[in-house]
Short mmCIF file of C-alpha atoms in Angstrom, two decimals:
data_model
loop_
_atom_site.label_atom_id
_atom_site.label_comp_id
_atom_site.label_asym_id
_atom_site.label_seq_id
_atom_site.Cartn_x
_atom_site.Cartn_y
_atom_site.Cartn_z
CA MET A 1 27.08 -11.44 7.22
CA ARG A 2 25.86 -14.95 7.99
CA SER A 3 26.82 -14.69 11.63
CA SER A 4 25.27 -11.27 11.81
CA PHE A 5 21.98 -12.70 10.53
CA PHE A 6 21.92 -15.51 13.05
CA SER A 7 22.81 -13.15 15.87
CA LEU A 8 19.62 -11.17 15.03
CA TYR A 9 17.44 -14.14 14.43
CA SER A 10 16.99 -16.61 17.29
CA PRO A 11 14.91 -19.83 16.81
CA VAL A 12 12.05 -18.19 18.71
CA ARG A 13 12.08 -15.18 16.36
CA ILE A 14 12.16 -17.45 13.27
CA TYR A 15 9.21 -19.47 14.73
CA ARG A 16 7.23 -16.23 15.24
CA VAL A 17 7.91 -15.08 11.65
CA PHE A 18 6.81 -18.48 10.40
CA MET A 19 3.62 -18.50 12.44
CA VAL A 20 2.69 -14.89 11.37
CA LEU A 21 3.12 -15.75 7.69
CA LEU A 22 1.41 -19.09 8.05
CA THR A 23 -1.54 -17.33 9.64
CA VAL A 24 -1.69 -14.84 6.76
CA PHE A 25 -1.56 -17.77 4.31
CA LEU A 26 -4.34 -19.69 6.03
CA ILE A 27 -6.63 -16.62 6.36
CA ILE A 28 -6.24 -15.74 2.67
CA LYS A 29 -6.78 -19.42 1.59
CA ASP A 30 -9.75 -19.64 4.09
CA ARG A 31 -8.21 -22.86 5.58
CA LYS A 32 -8.46 -24.12 9.16
CA SER A 33 -4.98 -25.68 9.24
CA PHE A 34 -1.91 -26.67 7.21
CA LEU A 35 0.03 -29.79 8.12
CA LEU A 36 -1.86 -29.88 11.47
CA MET A 37 -0.73 -26.32 12.24
CA LYS A 38 -3.54 -23.80 12.99
CA PRO A 39 -3.48 -20.01 12.48
CA LEU A 40 -2.91 -17.61 15.36
CA ASN A 41 -6.06 -16.00 16.62
CA PRO A 42 -6.34 -12.20 16.06
CA VAL A 43 -5.08 -11.19 19.46
CA ARG A 44 -2.13 -13.62 19.38
CA LEU A 45 -1.24 -12.51 15.83
CA LYS A 46 -1.08 -8.93 16.97
CA GLN A 47 1.18 -9.89 19.94
CA TYR A 48 3.52 -11.80 17.68
CA ILE A 49 3.73 -8.80 15.28
CA TYR A 50 4.61 -6.42 18.13
CA ALA A 51 7.22 -8.89 19.43
CA LEU A 52 8.84 -9.01 15.95
CA GLY A 53 9.14 -5.20 15.90
CA ALA A 54 9.70 -2.52 13.25
CA SER A 55 9.51 -4.39 9.92
CA PHE A 56 6.56 -6.53 10.76
CA ILE A 57 4.57 -3.72 12.35
CA LYS A 58 4.96 -1.75 9.07
CA LEU A 59 4.05 -4.77 7.01
CA ALA A 60 0.99 -5.52 9.11
CA GLN A 61 -0.15 -1.88 8.79
CA VAL A 62 -0.13 -2.38 4.99
CA LEU A 63 -1.83 -5.75 5.15
CA ALA A 64 -4.51 -4.29 7.41
CA THR A 65 -5.90 -2.33 4.46
CA ARG A 66 -6.70 -5.51 2.59
CA ALA A 67 -10.35 -6.41 3.29
CA ASP A 68 -10.13 -8.88 0.41
CA PHE A 69 -7.35 -10.77 2.33
CA PHE A 70 -8.60 -10.82 5.88
CA THR A 71 -11.75 -11.57 7.81
CA GLU A 72 -13.44 -8.87 9.92
CA ASP A 73 -12.10 -10.06 13.29
CA TYR A 74 -8.48 -9.95 12.06
CA LEU A 75 -8.96 -6.51 10.38
CA GLU A 76 -10.57 -5.15 13.55
CA GLU A 77 -7.50 -6.16 15.61
CA LEU A 78 -4.83 -5.11 13.03
CA LYS A 79 -6.30 -1.65 12.31
CA ASP A 80 -5.16 -0.41 15.71
CA LEU A 81 -1.51 -1.40 15.20
CA HIS A 82 0.84 1.49 16.13
CA ASP A 83 4.59 1.48 16.00
CA ASP A 84 4.94 3.08 19.49
CA ILE A 85 7.62 1.04 21.09
CA PRO A 86 9.99 1.54 24.05
CA LYS A 87 12.68 4.20 23.79
CA MET A 88 16.33 3.28 23.09
CA SER A 89 18.51 2.26 25.96
CA LYS A 90 21.00 4.89 27.31
CA SER A 91 23.97 3.11 25.72
CA ASP A 92 22.16 2.92 22.29
CA PHE A 93 21.21 6.56 22.48
CA ASP A 94 24.70 7.64 23.30
CA ALA A 95 26.13 5.62 20.42
CA VAL A 96 23.59 7.02 17.92
CA TYR A 97 24.04 10.61 19.20
CA ARG A 98 27.87 10.39 18.91
CA ARG A 99 27.58 8.97 15.38
CA ALA A 100 25.14 11.70 14.28
CA PHE A 101 26.78 14.74 15.92
CA GLY A 102 30.27 13.65 17.15
CA ASP A 103 31.73 16.02 19.72
CA ASN A 104 30.28 19.12 18.07
CA LYS A 105 28.28 21.47 20.31
CA HIS A 106 25.11 22.12 18.27
CA PHE A 107 22.51 22.41 21.06
CA VAL A 108 22.02 24.57 24.10
CA THR A 109 19.66 21.91 25.39
CA PHE A 110 18.82 18.38 24.21
CA LEU A 111 16.18 16.36 26.15
CA GLU A 112 17.28 12.75 26.20
CA THR A 113 13.84 11.52 27.02
CA PRO A 114 12.06 11.29 23.61
CA ILE A 115 8.69 12.97 23.03
CA ALA A 116 7.80 10.14 20.59
CA SER A 117 9.26 6.64 20.11
CA ALA A 118 8.57 4.64 16.99
CA SER A 119 9.97 1.56 15.25
CA ILE A 120 12.50 3.29 13.05
CA GLY A 121 13.54 6.13 15.40
CA GLN A 122 12.63 8.45 18.15
CA VAL A 123 12.05 12.23 18.39
CA HIS A 124 13.67 14.60 20.89
CA HIS A 125 13.13 18.23 21.82
CA ALA A 126 16.19 20.44 21.52
CA VAL A 127 17.31 24.08 21.22
CA LEU A 128 20.06 25.14 18.73
CA MET A 129 22.83 27.44 19.81
CA ASP A 130 21.02 30.42 18.26
CA GLY A 131 17.90 29.73 20.40
CA THR A 132 15.86 28.01 17.66
CA GLU A 133 13.54 25.31 18.95
CA VAL A 134 13.98 22.09 16.96
CA ALA A 135 12.73 18.47 16.81
CA VAL A 136 15.54 15.92 16.37
CA LYS A 137 14.73 12.51 14.96
CA LEU A 138 17.37 9.85 15.71
CA ARG A 139 17.20 6.46 14.06
CA ARG A 140 17.59 3.41 16.26
CA LEU A 141 21.02 1.78 16.59
CA ASN A 142 21.63 -0.83 13.88
CA ILE A 143 18.01 -0.63 12.69
CA GLU A 144 19.15 -0.98 9.05
CA LYS A 145 20.76 -4.33 9.88
CA VAL A 146 17.59 -5.52 11.63
CA VAL A 147 15.45 -4.44 8.68
CA ASN A 148 17.72 -6.20 6.18
CA ALA A 149 17.62 -9.39 8.25
CA ASP A 150 13.78 -9.16 8.43
CA ILE A 151 13.55 -8.74 4.69
CA ARG A 152 15.73 -11.79 4.10
CA ILE A 153 13.71 -14.05 6.42
CA LEU A 154 10.38 -12.63 5.04
CA SER A 155 11.54 -13.36 1.49
CA PHE A 156 12.57 -16.88 2.44
CA PHE A 157 9.18 -17.75 3.98
CA ASN A 158 7.25 -15.99 1.19
CA GLY A 159 9.18 -18.23 -1.24
CA LEU A 160 8.14 -21.26 0.83
CA PHE A 161 4.40 -20.36 0.79
CA LYS A 162 4.30 -18.80 -2.65
CA PRO A 163 3.58 -22.03 -4.66
CA LEU A 164 0.48 -22.66 -2.36
CA PHE A 165 -1.22 -19.41 -3.46
CA SER A 166 -3.38 -18.98 -6.53
CA GLU A 167 -1.89 -17.00 -9.36
CA TYR A 168 -3.81 -13.81 -8.50
CA THR A 169 -3.41 -13.99 -4.74
CA LYS A 170 0.29 -14.78 -5.27
CA ASN A 171 0.70 -11.55 -7.29
CA SER A 172 -1.07 -9.50 -4.65
CA VAL A 173 1.01 -10.88 -1.77
CA GLU A 174 4.15 -10.44 -3.88
CA ALA A 175 3.19 -6.78 -4.60
CA VAL A 176 2.59 -6.04 -0.88
CA ILE A 177 5.96 -7.53 0.12
CA ALA A 178 7.85 -5.91 -2.70
CA GLU A 179 6.33 -2.49 -1.98
CA PHE A 180 6.94 -2.89 1.81
CA THR A 181 10.60 -3.98 1.22
CA ASP A 182 11.27 -0.97 -1.07
CA MET A 183 9.59 1.48 1.33
CA ILE A 184 11.14 0.37 4.61
CA ARG A 185 14.67 0.33 3.16
CA LYS A 186 14.24 4.01 2.24
CA GLU A 187 12.55 4.78 5.53
CA VAL A 188 15.50 3.65 7.71
CA ASP A 189 17.71 6.31 6.02
CA LEU A 190 16.88 9.65 7.59
CA TYR A 191 18.79 11.50 4.87
CA THR A 192 16.19 10.14 2.39
CA GLU A 193 13.46 11.61 4.62
CA LEU A 194 15.24 14.94 4.57
CA LEU A 195 15.15 14.97 0.73
CA ASN A 196 11.45 13.99 0.80
CA LEU A 197 10.66 16.90 3.18
CA LYS A 198 12.58 19.37 0.94
CA LYS A 199 10.66 18.13 -2.17
CA PHE A 200 7.31 18.59 -0.39
CA ILE A 201 8.22 22.14 0.54
CA ALA A 202 9.23 22.86 -3.05
CA ILE A 203 6.33 21.05 -4.83
CA TYR A 204 3.45 22.12 -2.50
CA PRO A 205 4.13 25.76 -1.52
CA ASP A 206 0.43 26.75 -1.86
CA SER A 207 -1.22 23.64 -0.46
CA GLY A 208 -2.56 25.33 2.68
CA ILE A 209 -0.63 22.72 4.71
CA ARG A 210 2.43 23.58 6.78
CA PHE A 211 5.64 21.46 6.82
CA PRO A 212 8.56 21.58 9.26
CA THR A 213 11.60 23.55 8.19
CA PRO A 214 14.73 21.30 7.92
CA TYR A 215 18.16 22.36 9.15
CA GLU A 216 20.21 20.49 6.60
CA LYS A 217 23.67 21.14 7.99
CA TYR A 218 22.87 19.08 11.12
CA CYS A 219 21.25 16.20 9.22
CA SER A 220 22.61 12.78 8.19
CA SER A 221 21.39 9.22 7.74
CA ASP A 222 21.25 8.98 11.55
CA ALA A 223 19.62 12.29 12.36
CA LEU A 224 16.98 14.62 11.01
CA VAL A 225 16.86 18.13 12.61
CA MET A 226 13.82 20.32 11.78
CA SER A 227 11.74 23.13 13.31
CA PHE A 228 9.69 22.11 16.34
CA GLU A 229 5.99 22.45 15.40
CA HIS A 230 3.43 23.23 18.10
CA GLY A 231 -0.08 21.88 17.65
CA TYR A 232 -2.65 19.37 18.78
CA ARG A 233 -3.11 15.83 17.42
CA PHE A 234 -5.78 15.55 14.78
CA ASP A 235 -7.65 12.99 16.87
CA ASP A 236 -7.66 15.14 20.09
CA ARG A 237 -11.37 15.70 19.82
CA LYS A 238 -11.78 17.36 23.25
CA VAL A 239 -9.19 20.11 22.51
CA LEU A 240 -10.31 20.79 18.94
CA THR A 241 -13.90 21.06 20.06
CA ARG A 242 -12.91 23.45 22.84
CA LEU A 243 -10.97 25.59 20.30
CA ASN A 244 -14.10 25.63 18.10
CA ILE A 245 -12.17 24.37 15.07
CA SER A 246 -14.26 23.32 12.08
CA ILE A 247 -13.54 19.62 11.41
CA LYS A 248 -15.35 19.95 8.09
CA ASP A 249 -12.92 22.65 6.93
CA ILE A 250 -9.91 20.64 8.18
CA MET A 251 -11.07 17.48 6.49
CA GLY A 252 -11.79 19.42 3.28
CA LYS A 253 -8.26 20.84 3.37
CA LEU A 254 -6.72 17.45 3.93
CA ILE A 255 -8.70 15.79 1.18
CA TYR A 256 -7.92 18.58 -1.25
CA PHE A 257 -4.24 18.24 -0.46
CA TYR A 258 -4.37 14.48 -1.18
CA THR A 259 -6.24 15.22 -4.36
CA GLN A 260 -3.30 17.26 -5.44
CA GLN A 261 -0.81 14.61 -4.39
CA MET A 262 -2.62 11.68 -6.02
CA LEU A 263 -3.99 13.24 -9.17
CA VAL A 264 -1.76 16.18 -10.09
CA LYS A 265 1.76 16.10 -8.80
CA GLY A 266 2.09 12.35 -8.11
CA PHE A 267 4.37 13.00 -5.08
CA PHE A 268 2.54 11.25 -2.24
CA HIS A 269 2.76 11.27 1.59
CA ALA A 270 1.70 7.71 2.48
CA ASP A 271 1.38 7.90 6.29
CA PRO A 272 -1.03 10.64 7.46
CA HIS A 273 -1.99 8.96 10.75
CA PRO A 274 -3.10 11.17 13.71
CA GLY A 275 0.39 11.35 15.19
CA ASN A 276 1.71 12.86 11.97
CA LEU A 277 -1.12 15.50 11.68
CA LEU A 278 -1.17 18.53 14.02
CA VAL A 279 -3.76 21.23 14.18
CA THR A 280 -2.85 24.68 15.50
CA ALA A 281 -5.11 26.86 17.65
CA GLU A 282 -5.74 28.93 14.48
CA GLY A 283 -6.96 25.80 12.59
CA GLU A 284 -3.84 25.40 10.50
CA LEU A 285 -2.92 21.86 9.49
CA ILE A 286 0.76 20.63 9.93
CA LEU A 287 2.01 17.45 8.30
CA LEU A 288 4.93 15.59 9.88
CA ASP A 289 7.12 12.47 9.13
CA PHE A 290 8.20 12.12 5.49
CA GLY A 291 9.69 8.64 5.68
CA MET A 292 6.79 7.00 3.75
CA VAL A 293 6.69 8.91 0.44
CA LYS A 294 5.75 7.44 -2.94
CA ARG A 295 5.59 8.59 -6.58
CA ILE A 296 2.41 7.78 -8.51
CA SER A 297 2.72 7.20 -12.25
CA GLU A 298 0.67 9.26 -14.69
CA TYR A 299 -1.11 6.08 -15.85
CA THR A 300 -2.27 5.35 -12.29
CA ARG A 301 -3.32 9.01 -11.80
CA ARG A 302 -5.50 8.92 -14.92
CA SER A 303 -7.09 5.71 -13.80
CA ILE A 304 -7.92 7.13 -10.36
CA ILE A 305 -9.52 10.22 -12.01
CA GLU A 306 -11.70 7.84 -14.05
CA LEU A 307 -12.46 5.89 -10.88
CA ILE A 308 -13.58 9.03 -8.94
CA LYS A 309 -15.64 10.38 -11.87
CA SER A 310 -17.46 7.06 -12.48
CA ALA A 311 -18.04 6.61 -8.68
CA ASN A 312 -19.60 9.98 -8.39
CA GLU A 313 -21.80 9.40 -11.41
CA ARG A 314 -22.66 5.83 -10.24
CA ASP A 315 -21.49 4.55 -13.57
CA PHE A 316 -20.53 1.05 -12.37
CA GLU A 317 -19.51 -0.29 -15.74
CA THR A 318 -16.88 2.45 -16.07
CA TYR A 319 -16.03 2.04 -12.35
CA VAL A 320 -15.17 -1.63 -12.82
CA ARG A 321 -13.25 -0.83 -15.95
CA ALA A 322 -11.21 1.74 -13.98
CA CYS A 323 -10.53 -0.83 -11.22
CA LYS A 324 -9.16 -3.17 -13.91
CA LYS A 325 -6.97 -0.42 -15.29
CA LEU A 326 -5.54 0.16 -11.82
CA GLY A 327 -4.89 -3.53 -11.59
CA ILE A 328 -7.07 -4.00 -8.48
CA VAL A 329 -9.11 -6.58 -10.33
CA ALA A 330 -7.85 -8.98 -12.96
CA ALA A 331 -8.91 -8.36 -16.58
CA ASP A 332 -10.95 -11.59 -16.81
CA ALA A 333 -13.04 -11.03 -13.63
CA PRO A 334 -16.76 -11.03 -14.45
CA ASP A 335 -17.94 -7.42 -14.94
CA ALA A 336 -21.63 -8.09 -14.14
CA LEU A 337 -20.91 -9.52 -10.69
CA LEU A 338 -18.41 -6.80 -9.85
CA GLN A 339 -20.78 -4.06 -10.97
CA GLU A 340 -23.50 -5.56 -8.80
CA ALA A 341 -21.13 -5.74 -5.78
CA ALA A 342 -20.00 -2.10 -6.35
CA GLU A 343 -23.58 -0.90 -6.57
CA ARG A 344 -24.51 -2.69 -3.30
CA MET A 345 -21.43 -1.19 -1.56
CA PHE A 346 -22.36 2.35 -2.70
CA ASP A 347 -25.91 1.86 -1.52
CA ILE A 348 -24.75 0.73 1.94
CA PHE A 349 -22.23 3.61 2.42
CA SER A 350 -24.67 6.24 1.11
CA ASP A 351 -27.32 5.31 3.65
CA GLU A 352 -27.53 8.11 6.22
CA THR A 353 -29.55 5.92 8.65
CA LEU A 354 -26.81 3.30 9.17
CA ASP A 355 -24.15 3.66 11.84
CA ALA A 356 -20.51 2.68 11.20
CA LYS A 357 -20.86 -0.80 12.72
CA SER A 358 -23.93 -1.74 10.63
CA MET A 359 -22.21 -0.43 7.48
CA GLN A 360 -19.16 -2.59 8.27
CA VAL A 361 -21.26 -5.75 8.82
CA LEU A 362 -23.19 -5.27 5.54
CA ALA A 363 -19.99 -4.42 3.66
CA PHE A 364 -18.31 -7.59 4.69
CA GLU A 365 -21.33 -9.58 3.56
CA VAL A 366 -20.88 -8.07 0.10
CA LEU A 367 -17.15 -8.71 0.17
CA ASN A 368 -17.77 -12.37 0.94
CA THR A 369 -19.77 -12.71 -2.28
CA VAL A 370 -16.76 -11.62 -4.37
CA LYS A 371 -13.98 -13.02 -2.24
CA THR A 372 -13.24 -15.74 -4.84
CA MET A 373 -12.85 -13.12 -7.54
CA PRO A 374 -9.31 -12.66 -8.99
CA PHE A 375 -8.36 -9.57 -7.03
CA LYS A 376 -4.77 -8.33 -7.08
CA LEU A 377 -3.00 -5.14 -6.37
CA PRO A 378 -0.18 -3.19 -8.14
CA GLN A 379 2.57 -1.83 -5.92
CA GLU A 380 1.73 1.86 -6.25
CA ALA A 381 -1.92 1.31 -5.32
CA ILE A 382 -1.11 -0.31 -1.99
CA TYR A 383 -0.33 2.95 -0.14
CA ILE A 384 -3.20 4.76 -1.86
CA MET A 385 -5.58 2.30 -0.30
CA ARG A 386 -3.82 2.64 3.03
CA VAL A 387 -4.10 6.44 3.02
CA SER A 388 -7.79 6.18 2.01
CA SER A 389 -8.50 4.01 5.00
CA ILE A 390 -6.48 6.24 7.38
CA ILE A 391 -8.34 9.44 6.21
CA GLU A 392 -11.64 7.56 6.62
CA GLY A 393 -10.53 6.71 10.17
CA LEU A 394 -9.73 10.28 10.94
CA GLY A 395 -13.19 11.26 9.81
CA THR A 396 -14.91 8.63 12.03
CA THR A 397 -13.21 10.23 15.08
CA TYR A 398 -15.69 13.09 14.73
CA ILE A 399 -18.55 11.66 12.62
CA SER A 400 -19.87 8.25 13.62
CA ASN A 401 -20.95 7.11 10.16
CA PHE A 402 -18.25 8.92 8.18
CA ASN A 403 -17.15 7.04 5.06
CA GLY A 404 -15.44 7.55 1.72
CA ILE A 405 -18.52 7.28 -0.43
CA LYS A 406 -20.85 9.58 1.50
CA ASP A 407 -18.34 12.14 2.84
CA ILE A 408 -15.09 12.04 0.92
CA LEU A 409 -16.33 11.47 -2.60
CA PRO A 410 -18.33 14.81 -2.79
CA ILE A 411 -15.26 16.73 -1.58
CA LEU A 412 -13.11 14.98 -4.16
CA LYS A 413 -15.57 15.80 -6.90
CA GLU A 414 -15.83 19.40 -5.82
CA ASN A 415 -12.04 19.85 -5.68
CA LEU A 416 -11.16 17.79 -8.78
CA PRO A 417 -11.39 20.70 -11.32
CA ARG A 418 -9.41 22.99 -8.96
CA ALA A 419 -6.79 20.29 -8.32
CA LEU A 420 -6.45 19.60 -12.03
CA GLY A 421 -6.00 23.27 -12.80
CA LEU A 422 -9.26 23.68 -14.68
CA ASP A 423 -10.91 26.42 -12.57
CA GLY A 424 -10.30 30.02 -13.72
CA ARG A 425 -8.04 28.74 -16.50
CA MET A 426 -10.54 27.10 -18.83
CA PHE A 427 -9.65 29.50 -21.66
CA ASP A 428 -6.00 28.52 -21.36
CA GLN A 429 -7.02 24.83 -21.27
CA ILE A 430 -9.08 25.15 -24.48
CA LYS A 431 -6.28 27.21 -26.13
CA GLY A 432 -3.75 24.45 -25.26
CA GLU A 433 -6.02 21.78 -26.75
CA VAL A 434 -6.44 23.82 -30.03
CA MET A 435 -2.66 24.21 -30.20
CA GLU A 436 -2.34 20.44 -30.00
CA ILE A 437 -4.49 19.84 -33.09
CA PRO A 438 -1.65 20.01 -35.65
CA MET A 439 0.45 17.61 -33.58
CA THR A 440 -2.55 15.21 -33.27
CA TYR A 441 -3.05 15.37 -37.08
CA ARG A 442 0.64 14.45 -37.60
CA LYS A 443 0.28 11.53 -35.22
CA ILE A 444 -2.73 10.24 -37.16
CA ARG A 445 -0.86 10.49 -40.42
CA LYS A 446 2.09 8.59 -38.92
CA ILE A 447 -0.25 5.71 -37.77
CA ILE A 448 -1.84 5.48 -41.26
CA ASN A 449 1.58 5.37 -42.94
CA SER A 450 2.80 2.72 -40.51
CA MET A 451 -0.23 0.57 -41.25
CA SER A 452 0.37 0.89 -45.03
CA ASP A 453 4.00 -0.22 -44.86
CA ASP A 454 3.41 -2.97 -42.24
CA SER A 455 5.53 -1.33 -39.50
CA LEU A 456 2.72 -0.53 -37.08
CA GLU A 457 3.56 -1.45 -33.52
CA ILE A 458 0.83 -2.11 -30.94
CA LYS A 459 1.50 -1.72 -27.27
CA LEU A 460 -0.72 -3.66 -24.88
CA SER A 461 -1.86 -2.25 -21.52
CA ARG A 462 -0.71 -4.04 -18.34
CA GLU A 463 -4.14 -5.43 -17.68
CA SER A 464 -4.32 -6.86 -21.20
CA ILE A 465 -0.94 -8.52 -20.83
CA ASP A 466 -1.97 -9.96 -17.43
CA TYR A 467 -5.21 -11.23 -19.02
CA ILE A 468 -3.32 -12.93 -21.92
CA ARG A 469 -0.84 -14.47 -19.58
CA GLU A 470 -3.49 -15.87 -17.29
CA ARG A 471 -5.65 -17.18 -20.10
CA SER A 472 -2.57 -18.85 -21.67
CA ARG A 473 -1.75 -20.49 -18.32
CA ILE A 474 -5.31 -21.77 -17.98
CA TYR A 475 -5.27 -23.15 -21.57
CA TYR A 476 -1.83 -24.64 -21.76
CA ARG A 477 -1.65 -26.27 -18.29
CA PRO A 478 -4.22 -29.03 -19.00
CA LEU A 479 -2.69 -29.48 -22.48
CA ALA A 480 0.76 -29.99 -20.85
CA TYR A 481 -0.75 -32.49 -18.35
CA GLY A 482 -2.38 -34.38 -21.25
CA ILE A 483 0.87 -34.57 -23.19
CA LEU A 484 2.82 -35.65 -20.10
CA THR A 485 0.23 -38.37 -19.45
CA MET A 486 0.56 -39.62 -23.05
CA ILE A 487 4.41 -39.78 -22.72
CA THR A 488 4.02 -41.66 -19.41
CA GLY A 489 1.69 -44.17 -21.06
CA PHE A 490 4.09 -44.60 -23.92
CA PHE A 491 6.92 -45.51 -21.59
CA ILE A 492 4.81 -47.85 -19.50
CA VAL A 493 4.04 -49.90 -22.66
CA PHE A 494 7.72 -50.74 -23.07
CA LEU A 495 8.56 -51.36 -19.39
CA GLY A 496 7.90 -55.11 -19.96
CA PHE A 497 6.06 -56.03 -16.75
CA GLU A 498 2.80 -58.04 -16.81
CA HIS A 499 -0.09 -56.08 -18.36
CA SER A 500 2.24 -53.12 -19.07
CA PRO A 501 0.92 -52.80 -22.66
CA PHE A 502 -2.65 -52.72 -21.44
CA ILE A 503 -1.98 -50.27 -18.58
CA GLY A 504 0.22 -48.12 -20.79
CA SER A 505 -2.43 -47.96 -23.51
CA ILE A 506 -5.09 -46.84 -20.99
CA VAL A 507 -2.82 -44.11 -19.63
CA PHE A 508 -1.83 -43.02 -23.13
CA GLY A 509 -5.52 -42.97 -24.13
CA ALA A 510 -6.45 -40.88 -21.07
CA GLY A 511 -3.78 -38.41 -21.96
CA LEU A 512 -4.93 -38.28 -25.61
CA ILE A 513 -8.56 -37.65 -24.55
CA LYS A 514 -7.29 -34.80 -22.28
CA VAL A 515 -5.45 -33.23 -25.20
CA ILE A 516 -8.37 -33.60 -27.59
CA PHE A 517 -10.84 -32.00 -25.21
CA THR A 518 -8.39 -29.17 -24.30
CA ILE A 519 -7.91 -28.37 -27.97
#
C-alpha cells in the first residue's frame, strides 16, 4: 500500500496539493503569505487543480459555491471548472473493457472514441445484440486507487493546516472535505450509480423528468449500461431558441423537481450541470449521471421549508433563525447584523434594473461586511448550495439578471403546496391532523408525568449544542491560561535563581488577576 501511494504521488504532485491547500487557507484567513509563501493567483490555482485531476476538480467545484470563503476573483475563475479531461489511452480502455465485459459478445457495435470524457469515467455509444441503442459509461483504470491516495494526502495537509483556522472556519472546511470524501468514494463505483438511478426511477415516476433506462445484467463497478438518450444540452441556447422551447416552462419544471427532491422525498441529485441535462425537441427534460446523489434528513428539509417561507415573506428574523437551524450560521452570530445583511441582499437581487454584474459587485460588498461572522456549513447543506448555484447559472444562460430571489423563489413558493402534497388533498390533510389529536394528548400527559417524577429528558438541537460548546471554549480557555500562569509562577518562586521569588510572584499574580477577571 505504501509503495502504491508513493508511485501515485510524485514530489511535484505533493507540492501542487500543498500549494492548492495553502492558497485556500490564505484566502479564507485573508492573509498575504504564510512563512514567506504566497497564495497562487486565481488562474494558477485553476491550472494546478486541473493538473491534480479528478478528486481536486470535484473538491474545487464544491468550494466554488462558498462565497464566504473566497474573494470574487477566485470565485469567478473556479465557477467555470469542468471535469472534461482527455480520454483514456488505448491500453487503459482495453484493460477496463475486458474487466467489465470479459470475452462476452454483448454489442453489435461499440464506438471506442468516447462521446464524453470526465474525471471518473467516459461515455461511449454502443448497440446491443438486439439492436437497442445504449450509452456505456466506463470508469477509468485504477481511478479508485488514485482517489484513495488523493483523500489520504488531502487529509494529511488538512490536519497540518487545521490548527491555524478559527473554530467555525475549521468546522466548515472539515465539513466540505468530509462530504467530498464520502461522495467521491461512492462516485467511483458505477454499481452505486446504477442503484441511484434505479431509486430515482422508483421514487420519481411522476416528476415530469425522464431518466435513462438501465440494463442491469451488463452493469458492474466498472461499467454502467443504459438507454442512449437523444436531446440537446440545456445551455444550447441557439438550438432551443430555434425549436421555440419555452425556457420558463423548462426552468419551472426543473425547480419543481428539485422542490420535490429537497423538501419531500429527500433523495437528491447533486450535479445538474448543463452536460447532465438534455432537452428534447418536444421540450421534455432528461436528467443524466447519478453519481452525485445525497439523502437530506427530515430536520434539514423542515429548516429549508422555513427558510423558503420566511424569504418569500421577507421575515428576516425567521430567515436568520432558519439559517441557524440549518447550521449555516453559528448560534451565537448577532441576529441584527445578519438580518440587515439579508435584507440588503434581497433588495439587491430583487432590483429589476440591475444587470448580473452589478448585482454581483453589490452582493460581494454586503458579504464583506459579514465575512468575520461565524459561518459554518453542515455536510448535507453543501450540495444543496452547489445545486442552487448551478440552477441559477442555468437561468443566467437565457436571462441576463436571473437570480434565486427574483426568479427562483416565486416558483418555489408557487410549487411548495403541490410539492408537499397539500393541493387537492387539504381535506385529507385536516383529517389526518384531527386523527393525531388523541396521540398528541397522550404525549402531553407523558411529558407532565415525567416532570412530576423527575424523569424528564431534554434533547438539545444541534445549533444549541454548538452554541454551548463554543461559549464554553471561549469561557474556559482564558481561565485555563490564568491557572497555567499561576502554576508557572509558583514553580518560578522555588527555582532558586536570583530574583526568582519576585519574578515568580509577579507571574503568579498576573495569572491570579486573569482568573479573577475571567470568573
